[in-house]
Coordinates of C-alpha atoms and ligand atoms in Angstrom, one line a residue:
X1 CA 72.8 119.5 95.6
X2 CA 76.0 121.3 95.0
X3 CA 78.7 119.6 93.1
X4 CA 81.3 117.7 95.1
X5 CA 84.2 119.7 96.5
X6 CA 86.5 116.9 97.6
X7 CA 86.3 113.6 95.8
X8 CA 87.7 110.9 98.0
X9 CA 88.3 107.2 97.5
X10 CA 88.2 104.7 100.3
X11 CA 91.4 102.7 101.2
X12 CA 89.7 99.7 99.5
X13 CA 89.3 101.7 96.3
X14 CA 93.0 102.4 96.1
X15 CA 94.3 100.8 92.8
X16 CA 96.0 97.4 93.5
X17 CA 98.0 97.5 90.2
X18 CA 100.2 100.0 88.3
X19 CA 99.4 100.6 84.6
X20 CA 102.1 100.1 82.0
X21 CA 101.6 102.2 78.9
X22 CA 104.2 100.2 77.0
X23 CA 101.5 97.5 76.4
X24 CA 99.3 100.0 74.5
X25 CA 101.8 102.2 72.6
X26 CA 101.0 102.5 68.9
X27 CA 104.7 102.3 68.2
X28 CA 107.2 100.7 70.6
X29 CA 109.6 102.8 72.7
X30 CA 113.1 103.2 71.3
X31 CA 115.4 101.0 73.4
X32 CA 118.1 102.3 75.7
X33 CA 121.6 101.8 74.3
X34 CA 124.9 100.7 75.8
X35 CA 127.2 103.8 76.0
X36 CA 130.2 101.7 74.8
X37 CA 128.8 99.6 72.0
X38 CA 125.8 101.6 70.9
X39 CA 123.7 98.3 71.0
X40 CA 120.5 97.9 72.9
X41 CA 121.2 97.1 76.6
X42 CA 120.0 93.9 78.2
X43 CA 118.9 93.3 81.8
X44 CA 122.5 92.0 82.7
X45 CA 124.0 95.4 81.7
X46 CA 121.8 97.1 84.3
X47 CA 122.3 94.5 87.1
X48 CA 125.2 96.3 88.8
X49 CA 123.1 99.4 89.1
X50 CA 119.5 98.3 89.7
X51 CA 117.8 95.3 91.4
X52 CA 116.3 92.8 88.9
X53 CA 112.7 93.5 90.1
X54 CA 113.0 97.1 88.8
X55 CA 114.9 96.1 85.6
X56 CA 112.1 93.8 84.7
X57 CA 109.6 96.6 85.2
X58 CA 111.8 98.8 83.1
X59 CA 111.3 96.6 80.0
X60 CA 108.0 95.0 80.9
X61 CA 105.3 94.9 78.2
X62 CA 102.6 93.6 80.7
X63 CA 99.6 96.0 80.9
X64 CA 99.0 95.8 84.6
X65 CA 101.5 95.0 87.3
X66 CA 100.5 94.1 90.8
X67 CA 101.5 96.4 93.7
X68 CA 102.9 94.2 96.5
X69 CA 100.9 94.3 99.7
X70 CA 103.9 95.7 101.7
X71 CA 104.0 98.7 99.4
X72 CA 100.2 99.1 99.5
X73 CA 100.4 99.2 103.3
X74 CA 102.8 102.1 103.1
X75 CA 100.9 103.9 100.3
X76 CA 97.9 103.9 102.6
X77 CA 99.7 106.4 104.9
X78 CA 98.7 109.1 102.4
X79 CA 96.8 107.3 99.6
X80 CA 94.3 107.5 98.0
X81 CA 95.0 111.2 97.7
X82 CA 92.1 113.7 97.3
X83 CA 90.9 115.2 94.1
X84 CA 89.7 118.7 95.0
X85 CA 87.5 121.2 93.1
X86 CA 89.1 124.7 93.3
X87 CA 85.9 126.5 93.5
X88 CA 87.2 129.7 95.2
X89 CA 89.9 130.0 92.6
X90 CA 87.3 129.5 89.8
X91 CA 85.3 132.3 91.3
X92 CA 88.3 134.6 91.6
X93 CA 89.3 133.9 88.0
X94 CA 85.6 134.5 87.0
X95 CA 85.7 131.4 84.7
X96 CA 82.9 129.1 83.7
X97 CA 85.5 126.2 83.6
X98 CA 85.6 123.7 86.4
X99 CA 89.1 123.4 87.9
X100 CA 90.2 120.4 89.9
X101 CA 93.5 119.5 91.3
X102 CA 94.9 116.1 92.4
X103 CA 96.7 116.7 95.7
X104 CA 99.9 114.8 96.1
X105 CA 101.3 117.2 98.8
X106 CA 99.8 115.2 101.7
X107 CA 102.6 112.5 101.5
X108 CA 105.2 112.4 104.3
X109 CA 107.9 114.0 102.1
X110 CA 105.4 116.5 100.7
X111 CA 105.3 115.4 97.0
X112 CA 104.5 112.6 94.6
X113 CA 108.1 111.2 94.7
X114 CA 107.3 108.7 97.5
X115 CA 105.0 106.9 95.1
X116 CA 108.2 105.5 93.5
X117 CA 110.8 105.8 96.4
X118 CA 108.8 103.2 98.4
X119 CA 108.6 100.5 95.7
X120 CA 112.2 101.2 94.7
X121 CA 113.5 100.7 98.3
X122 CA 111.2 97.6 98.6
X123 CA 112.6 95.8 95.5
X124 CA 116.1 96.6 96.6
X125 CA 115.4 95.2 100.1
X126 CA 113.9 92.1 98.6
X127 CA 117.1 91.4 96.7
X128 CA 119.3 92.0 99.8
X129 CA 120.7 95.4 98.9
X130 CA 122.1 97.1 102.0
X131 CA 122.8 100.6 100.7
X132 CA 121.4 103.0 98.0
X133 CA 123.1 106.0 96.5
X134 CA 121.3 108.7 94.7
X135 CA 121.4 112.4 93.7
X136 CA 118.9 115.1 94.5
X137 CA 118.4 118.6 93.1
X138 CA 116.2 120.7 95.3
X139 CA 116.1 117.9 97.9
X140 CA 112.6 116.5 97.1
X141 CA 113.9 113.2 95.8
X142 CA 116.6 112.8 98.4
X143 CA 114.0 113.2 101.2
X144 CA 111.5 110.9 99.5
X145 CA 114.2 108.1 99.2
X146 CA 115.5 108.7 102.7
X147 CA 111.9 108.2 104.0
X148 CA 111.5 104.9 102.1
X149 CA 115.0 103.5 102.8
X150 CA 114.5 104.0 106.5
X151 CA 111.3 102.0 106.4
X152 CA 113.1 99.0 104.8
X153 CA 116.3 99.2 106.8
X154 CA 118.5 100.4 103.9
X155 CA 121.4 102.8 104.3
X156 CA 120.9 105.9 102.0
X157 CA 123.6 108.2 100.6
X158 CA 122.4 111.4 98.9
X159 CA 124.6 113.6 96.6
X160 CA 122.8 117.0 96.7
X161 CA 123.4 119.7 94.1
X162 CA 125.6 122.1 96.1
X163 CA 123.7 125.3 95.4
X164 CA 120.5 123.7 96.8
X165 CA 122.5 122.1 99.7
X166 CA 123.4 125.6 100.8
X167 CA 120.1 127.2 100.1
X168 CA 117.9 124.5 101.6
X169 CA 119.2 123.3 104.9
X170 CA 115.8 122.0 106.0
X171 CA 115.6 119.6 103.1
X172 CA 118.9 118.1 104.2
X173 CA 117.7 118.0 107.8
X174 CA 114.6 116.1 106.7
X175 CA 116.9 113.5 105.1
X176 CA 118.9 113.3 108.2
X177 CA 115.8 113.0 110.3
X178 CA 114.9 109.9 108.3
X179 CA 118.5 108.6 108.8
X180 CA 120.1 109.3 105.4
X181 CA 123.5 110.8 104.8
X182 CA 123.5 113.9 102.5
X183 CA 126.6 115.7 101.2
X184 CA 127.0 118.5 98.7
X185 CA 127.9 117.7 95.1
X186 CA 130.4 118.1 93.5
X187 CA 132.1 116.3 96.4
X188 CA 135.6 114.8 97.0
X189 CA 134.0 111.4 97.6
X190 CA 134.1 110.4 93.9
X191 CA 136.4 110.8 90.9
X192 CA 133.6 112.6 89.0
X193 CA 133.2 115.1 91.8
X194 CA 137.0 115.6 92.2
X195 CA 137.4 116.2 88.5
X196 CA 134.7 119.0 88.5
X197 CA 136.2 120.6 91.6
X198 CA 139.7 120.6 90.0
X199 CA 138.4 122.5 87.1
X200 CA 136.0 124.8 89.1
X201 CA 136.4 124.7 92.9
X202 CA 133.3 127.0 93.1
X203 CA 131.0 124.8 90.9
X204 CA 127.4 125.2 92.1
X205 CA 126.8 121.6 90.9
X206 CA 124.1 120.3 88.6
X207 CA 121.8 117.3 88.5
X208 CA 124.0 115.8 85.8
X209 CA 127.1 116.0 88.0
X210 CA 125.3 114.6 91.0
X211 CA 124.0 111.7 89.0
X212 CA 127.6 110.9 87.8
X213 CA 128.7 110.9 91.5
X214 CA 125.9 108.6 92.6
X215 CA 126.4 106.2 89.7
X216 CA 130.2 106.0 90.3
X217 CA 129.6 105.4 94.0
X218 CA 127.3 102.5 93.1
X219 CA 129.6 100.9 90.6
X220 CA 132.5 100.9 93.0
X221 CA 130.6 99.0 95.8
X222 CA 129.1 95.6 95.8
X223 CA 126.6 96.3 98.6
X224 CA 125.1 99.4 96.8
X225 CA 122.6 100.0 94.1
X226 CA 121.5 103.3 92.5
X227 CA 118.1 104.9 92.5
X228 CA 116.6 107.5 90.2
X229 CA 113.6 109.6 91.1
X230 CA 112.4 110.3 87.6
X231 CA 113.0 109.7 83.8
X232 CA 113.1 105.9 83.8
X233 CA 110.2 103.7 82.7
X234 CA 109.8 102.0 86.1
X235 CA 109.5 105.3 87.8
X236 CA 106.7 106.4 85.4
X237 CA 105.0 103.1 86.1
X238 CA 105.0 103.5 89.9
X239 CA 103.5 107.0 89.5
X240 CA 100.5 105.8 87.5
X241 CA 98.7 105.2 90.8
X242 CA 98.1 109.0 90.6
X243 CA 96.2 108.9 87.3
X244 CA 94.4 105.7 88.1
X245 CA 93.0 107.3 91.2
X246 CA 92.0 110.4 89.2
X247 CA 90.1 108.3 86.7
X248 CA 88.2 106.5 89.5
X249 CA 87.5 109.9 91.1
X250 CA 86.0 111.4 88.0
X251 CA 84.0 108.2 87.4
X252 CA 82.5 108.7 90.9
X253 CA 81.1 112.1 90.0
X254 CA 80.2 111.2 86.4
X255 CA 82.7 113.6 84.7
X256 CA 85.6 113.2 82.4
X257 CA 88.3 116.0 82.1
X258 CA 88.7 118.0 78.9
X259 CA 92.2 119.2 79.8
X260 CA 94.9 117.7 82.0
X261 CA 97.9 119.8 83.0
X262 CA 101.1 118.8 84.8
X263 CA 104.6 120.2 85.3
X264 CA 107.6 118.4 83.8
X265 CA 111.2 118.1 85.1
X266 CA 112.2 114.5 84.3
X267 CA 108.5 113.8 83.6
X268 CA 107.4 111.5 86.4
X269 CA 104.5 113.3 88.1
X270 CA 103.1 114.3 84.7
X271 CA 103.4 110.8 83.4
X272 CA 101.8 109.2 86.4
X273 CA 99.0 111.6 86.4
X274 CA 98.3 111.6 82.7
X275 CA 99.2 108.2 81.3
X276 CA 96.0 106.4 82.2
X277 CA 94.2 109.2 80.1
X278 CA 96.8 108.9 77.3
X279 CA 95.6 105.2 77.2
X280 CA 92.1 106.4 76.7
X281 CA 93.3 108.6 73.7
X282 CA 95.0 105.6 72.2
X283 CA 92.5 102.9 72.9
X284 CA 89.1 104.8 73.1
X285 CA 90.0 107.6 70.8
X286 CA 89.3 110.3 73.4
X287 CA 90.1 113.8 72.4
X288 CA 91.5 115.0 75.8
X289 CA 94.1 117.7 75.7
X290 CA 97.1 116.7 77.9
X291 CA 99.6 119.5 78.5
X292 CA 103.1 119.2 79.9
X293 CA 104.5 122.5 81.3
X294 CA 108.2 123.3 81.6
X295 CA 110.3 126.4 82.5
X296 CA 111.5 128.6 79.6
X297 CA 114.8 128.4 81.4
X298 CA 115.0 124.6 80.8
X299 CA 112.8 123.9 77.8
X300 CA 113.7 120.3 76.9
X301 CA 110.4 119.4 75.1
X302 CA 109.7 122.7 73.4
X303 CA 113.3 123.5 72.3
X304 CA 115.3 120.3 72.8
X305 CA 116.3 117.7 70.2
X306 CA 114.8 114.2 70.1
X307 CA 118.0 112.3 70.1
X308 CA 120.0 109.7 72.0
X309 CA 121.8 111.3 75.0
X310 CA 123.4 110.4 78.3
X311 CA 121.4 110.8 81.5
X312 CA 124.4 112.4 83.3
X313 CA 127.2 114.8 82.7
X314 CA 130.1 112.3 82.6
X315 CA 128.6 109.9 80.2
X316 CA 128.3 106.9 82.6
X317 CA 124.6 106.1 82.0
X318 CA 123.0 104.2 79.2
X319 CA 121.9 106.3 76.2
X320 CA 118.3 107.2 76.2
X321 CA 116.3 108.5 73.3
X322 CA 114.8 111.7 74.7
X323 CA 114.1 115.3 74.1
X324 CA 117.4 116.8 75.5
X325 CA 119.2 120.1 75.8
X326 CA 122.5 118.2 75.9
X327 CA 124.1 116.4 78.8
X328 CA 126.5 119.3 79.3
X329 CA 123.6 121.6 80.0
X330 CA 124.3 124.0 82.9
X331 CA 120.9 125.3 84.2
X332 CA 120.2 128.8 85.2
X333 CA 119.5 129.1 88.9
X334 CA 115.7 129.3 88.6
X335 CA 113.5 128.5 91.6
X336 CA 111.9 125.3 90.4
X337 CA 115.0 123.2 91.2
X338 CA 113.1 120.0 90.4
X339 CA 112.6 121.1 86.8
X340 CA 116.2 121.7 85.9
X341 CA 117.1 118.4 84.2
X342 CA 118.6 118.5 80.7
X343 CA 116.5 115.6 79.4
X344 CA 112.9 114.2 79.4
X345 CA 111.7 110.8 80.2
X346 CA 111.8 108.5 77.2
X347 CA 108.1 107.7 77.6
X348 CA 107.1 111.3 77.7
X349 CA 109.4 112.1 74.8
X350 CA 107.8 109.3 72.8
X351 CA 104.3 110.4 73.6
X352 CA 105.2 114.0 72.6
X353 CA 106.8 112.8 69.4
X354 CA 103.5 110.8 68.6
X355 CA 101.5 114.0 69.3
X356 CA 99.5 112.3 72.1
X357 CA 100.5 115.1 74.5
X358 CA 101.3 118.8 74.1
X359 CA 103.9 121.0 75.7
X360 CA 104.3 124.6 76.7
X361 CA 107.1 126.6 78.3
X362 CA 106.5 129.4 80.8
X363 CA 108.4 132.1 82.7
X364 CA 108.9 131.9 86.4
X365 CA 107.4 135.2 87.3
X366 CA 104.0 134.3 85.8
X367 CA 104.3 131.0 87.6
X368 CA 104.6 132.7 91.0
X369 CA 101.8 135.0 90.1
X370 CA 99.6 132.0 89.6
X371 CA 100.9 130.3 92.8
X372 CA 100.0 133.4 94.8
X373 CA 96.5 133.6 93.2
X374 CA 96.0 129.9 94.1
X375 CA 97.3 130.3 97.7
X376 CA 95.1 133.3 98.3
X377 CA 91.9 131.5 97.2
X378 CA 92.6 127.8 97.9
X379 CA 95.1 128.2 100.7
X380 CA 97.7 125.6 99.7
X381 CA 101.2 127.0 99.2
X382 CA 102.4 124.8 96.3
X383 CA 105.9 124.0 95.1
X384 CA 107.5 126.3 92.5
X385 CA 107.6 123.2 90.2
X386 CA 103.9 122.7 90.6
X387 CA 103.4 126.4 89.9
X388 CA 104.1 125.7 86.2
X389 CA 101.0 123.5 86.0
X390 CA 99.0 126.1 88.0
X391 CA 100.0 128.7 85.5
X392 CA 98.8 126.8 82.5
X393 CA 95.6 125.6 84.2
X394 CA 94.9 129.3 84.9
X395 CA 95.6 130.3 81.3
X396 CA 93.2 127.6 80.1
X397 CA 90.6 128.7 82.6
X398 CA 91.0 132.3 81.4
X399 CA 90.5 131.2 77.8
X400 CA 87.2 129.6 78.9
X401 CA 86.2 133.0 80.3
X402 CA 86.8 134.5 76.8
X403 CA 84.9 131.7 75.0
X404 CA 82.3 130.9 77.6
X405 CA 83.2 127.2 77.4
X406 CA 82.5 125.1 80.5
X407 CA 85.6 122.9 80.3
X408 CA 86.7 120.5 83.0
X409 CA 90.3 121.3 83.7
X410 CA 92.4 119.2 86.1
X411 CA 96.0 119.7 87.1
X412 CA 98.4 117.6 89.2
X413 CA 99.4 119.4 92.4
X414 CA 102.7 117.5 92.7
X415 CA 103.8 118.9 96.0
X416 CA 103.7 121.6 98.6
X417 CA 106.2 124.5 98.8
X418 CA 106.8 124.7 102.5
X419 CA 110.6 124.3 102.0
X420 CA 110.6 126.8 99.1
X421 CA 109.5 130.0 101.0
X422 CA 112.9 131.6 100.1
X423 CA 111.7 131.6 96.5
X424 CA 108.3 133.0 97.5
X425 CA 110.2 135.7 99.4
X426 CA 112.2 136.6 96.3
X427 CA 109.0 136.8 94.3
X428 CA 107.1 138.9 96.8
X429 CA 110.0 141.3 97.3
X430 CA 110.2 141.7 93.5
X431 CA 113.7 140.1 93.2
X432 CA 112.8 137.2 90.9
X433 CA 113.9 137.4 87.3
X434 CA 112.8 135.7 84.2
X435 CA 115.4 133.8 82.1
X436 CA 114.9 132.2 78.7
X437 CA 117.3 129.5 77.6
X438 CA 119.0 130.9 74.4
X439 CA 118.6 129.0 71.1
X440 CA 122.3 129.3 70.4
X441 CA 123.0 127.1 73.4
X442 CA 120.7 124.4 72.1
X443 CA 122.7 124.4 68.8
X444 CA 125.9 124.3 70.8
X445 CA 124.7 121.3 72.8
X446 CA 123.8 119.5 69.6
X447 CA 127.5 119.3 68.8
X448 CA 128.3 117.4 71.9
X449 CA 125.6 114.7 71.6
X450 CA 126.9 111.2 71.4
X451 CA 127.0 109.7 67.9
X452 CA 124.9 106.5 67.6
X453 CA 124.3 104.3 64.6
X454 CA 120.7 104.7 63.4
Ligands
LIG1 C1 110.7 116.6 91.6 C2 109.4 117.4 91.5 C3 108.9 117.7 90.2 C4 109.6 117.4 88.9 O1 109.9 116.0 88.7 P1 109.1 115.1 87.7 O2 109.8 113.9 87.6 O3 109.0 115.8 86.4 O4 107.7 115.0 88.3 C5 107.7 118.3 90.2 N1 107.0 118.7 91.3 C6 107.5 118.4 92.5 C7 106.8 118.8 93.7 C8 108.7 117.7 92.6 O5 109.2 117.4 93.9

């Protein structure tokens, strides 16, 4: 019989727990620090910003955490998601490698982000929170949160990076369809926004600025909490449902991947997809290669510094030990909006520092070349962010063609690109340029990093 094409799990087989890598780390994660005192923060410091249910998950050392039934019911709208063998693409690449992709684009918002927006809205609802403020870059996170808030009767306010707000009206309309309010950032609704506008009325905005606005909005209102779509430990935790499913799916066909590939912005889809396999490296001494792929225009892992830094531009957030390009980082307008964050999730940074995962950085034109190759063989038009993983999966498959090795490669297809056709248009009409973040700017950013006692 031919090998399976689509490896499916039944609803009953959907994992009922998330996996917390903190329980199995060979070295504990460096703590988050208070921006004022430089001392490790406690749960009470975070209480004005997040509900306690999520704060507990943020610091939990428990290995498995139950997924509440109400969340599982919503997950079942699109989960378990399929693992698919890209056989047409293998043939086109003429590779002996087997290439699989985990398909997260079937969710209502079109990406993996709903895996965390739903539990985040749920724990807020449980604690009586009436309103959530957040930021969004390309609009993926804003729409994922709008979807989740609506299901739990929570008001949702989204600060969307202005350049994307103008370029992606349909993402905003998706948020409005689900009942959220979405405004361009920098805005006049917050002091942080007004300050940026006073200095530069034409500011295109950045994720760092939008985070400052959403955090300020939260701190100023009793009924509001803040929500972050990536970076934090509890977000990585929620996303592990992806990798737990992938493991079960490979078990079903009696295979185990040699290479896992995922794109990284803040690190959440990559973490969720790969962390159950990182566990196997730590505990079972597996030799799997696990590769994080980032844009050369925003190379936090490959060029950044592993230091304590703020999560936002204004310095309102706790200090996180992470690979960072500096919180003042102003991204180039590349077409993978979701990968333009200055830092990297502390968990991913830690795993990279421990050499449990690898990282590569790629240019956006080769990324689109790979996306087109994938679309013309497998059909799915993937998000530009996802394209970074597609590129590296393709490079690894082409290496197998050289060496004749029959490796099993799997990448995380984090989302579809149906709202990103403007970027495809620019690529297809030959108007997309490559941009590499200059080393001098990394050195410059180093000067502005906060000083913390070691
Ligand atoms: C947001 C987004 C990303 C990047 O965010 P991570 O937290 O690094 O996963 C990648 N792919 C898609 C489709 C996204 O929407």
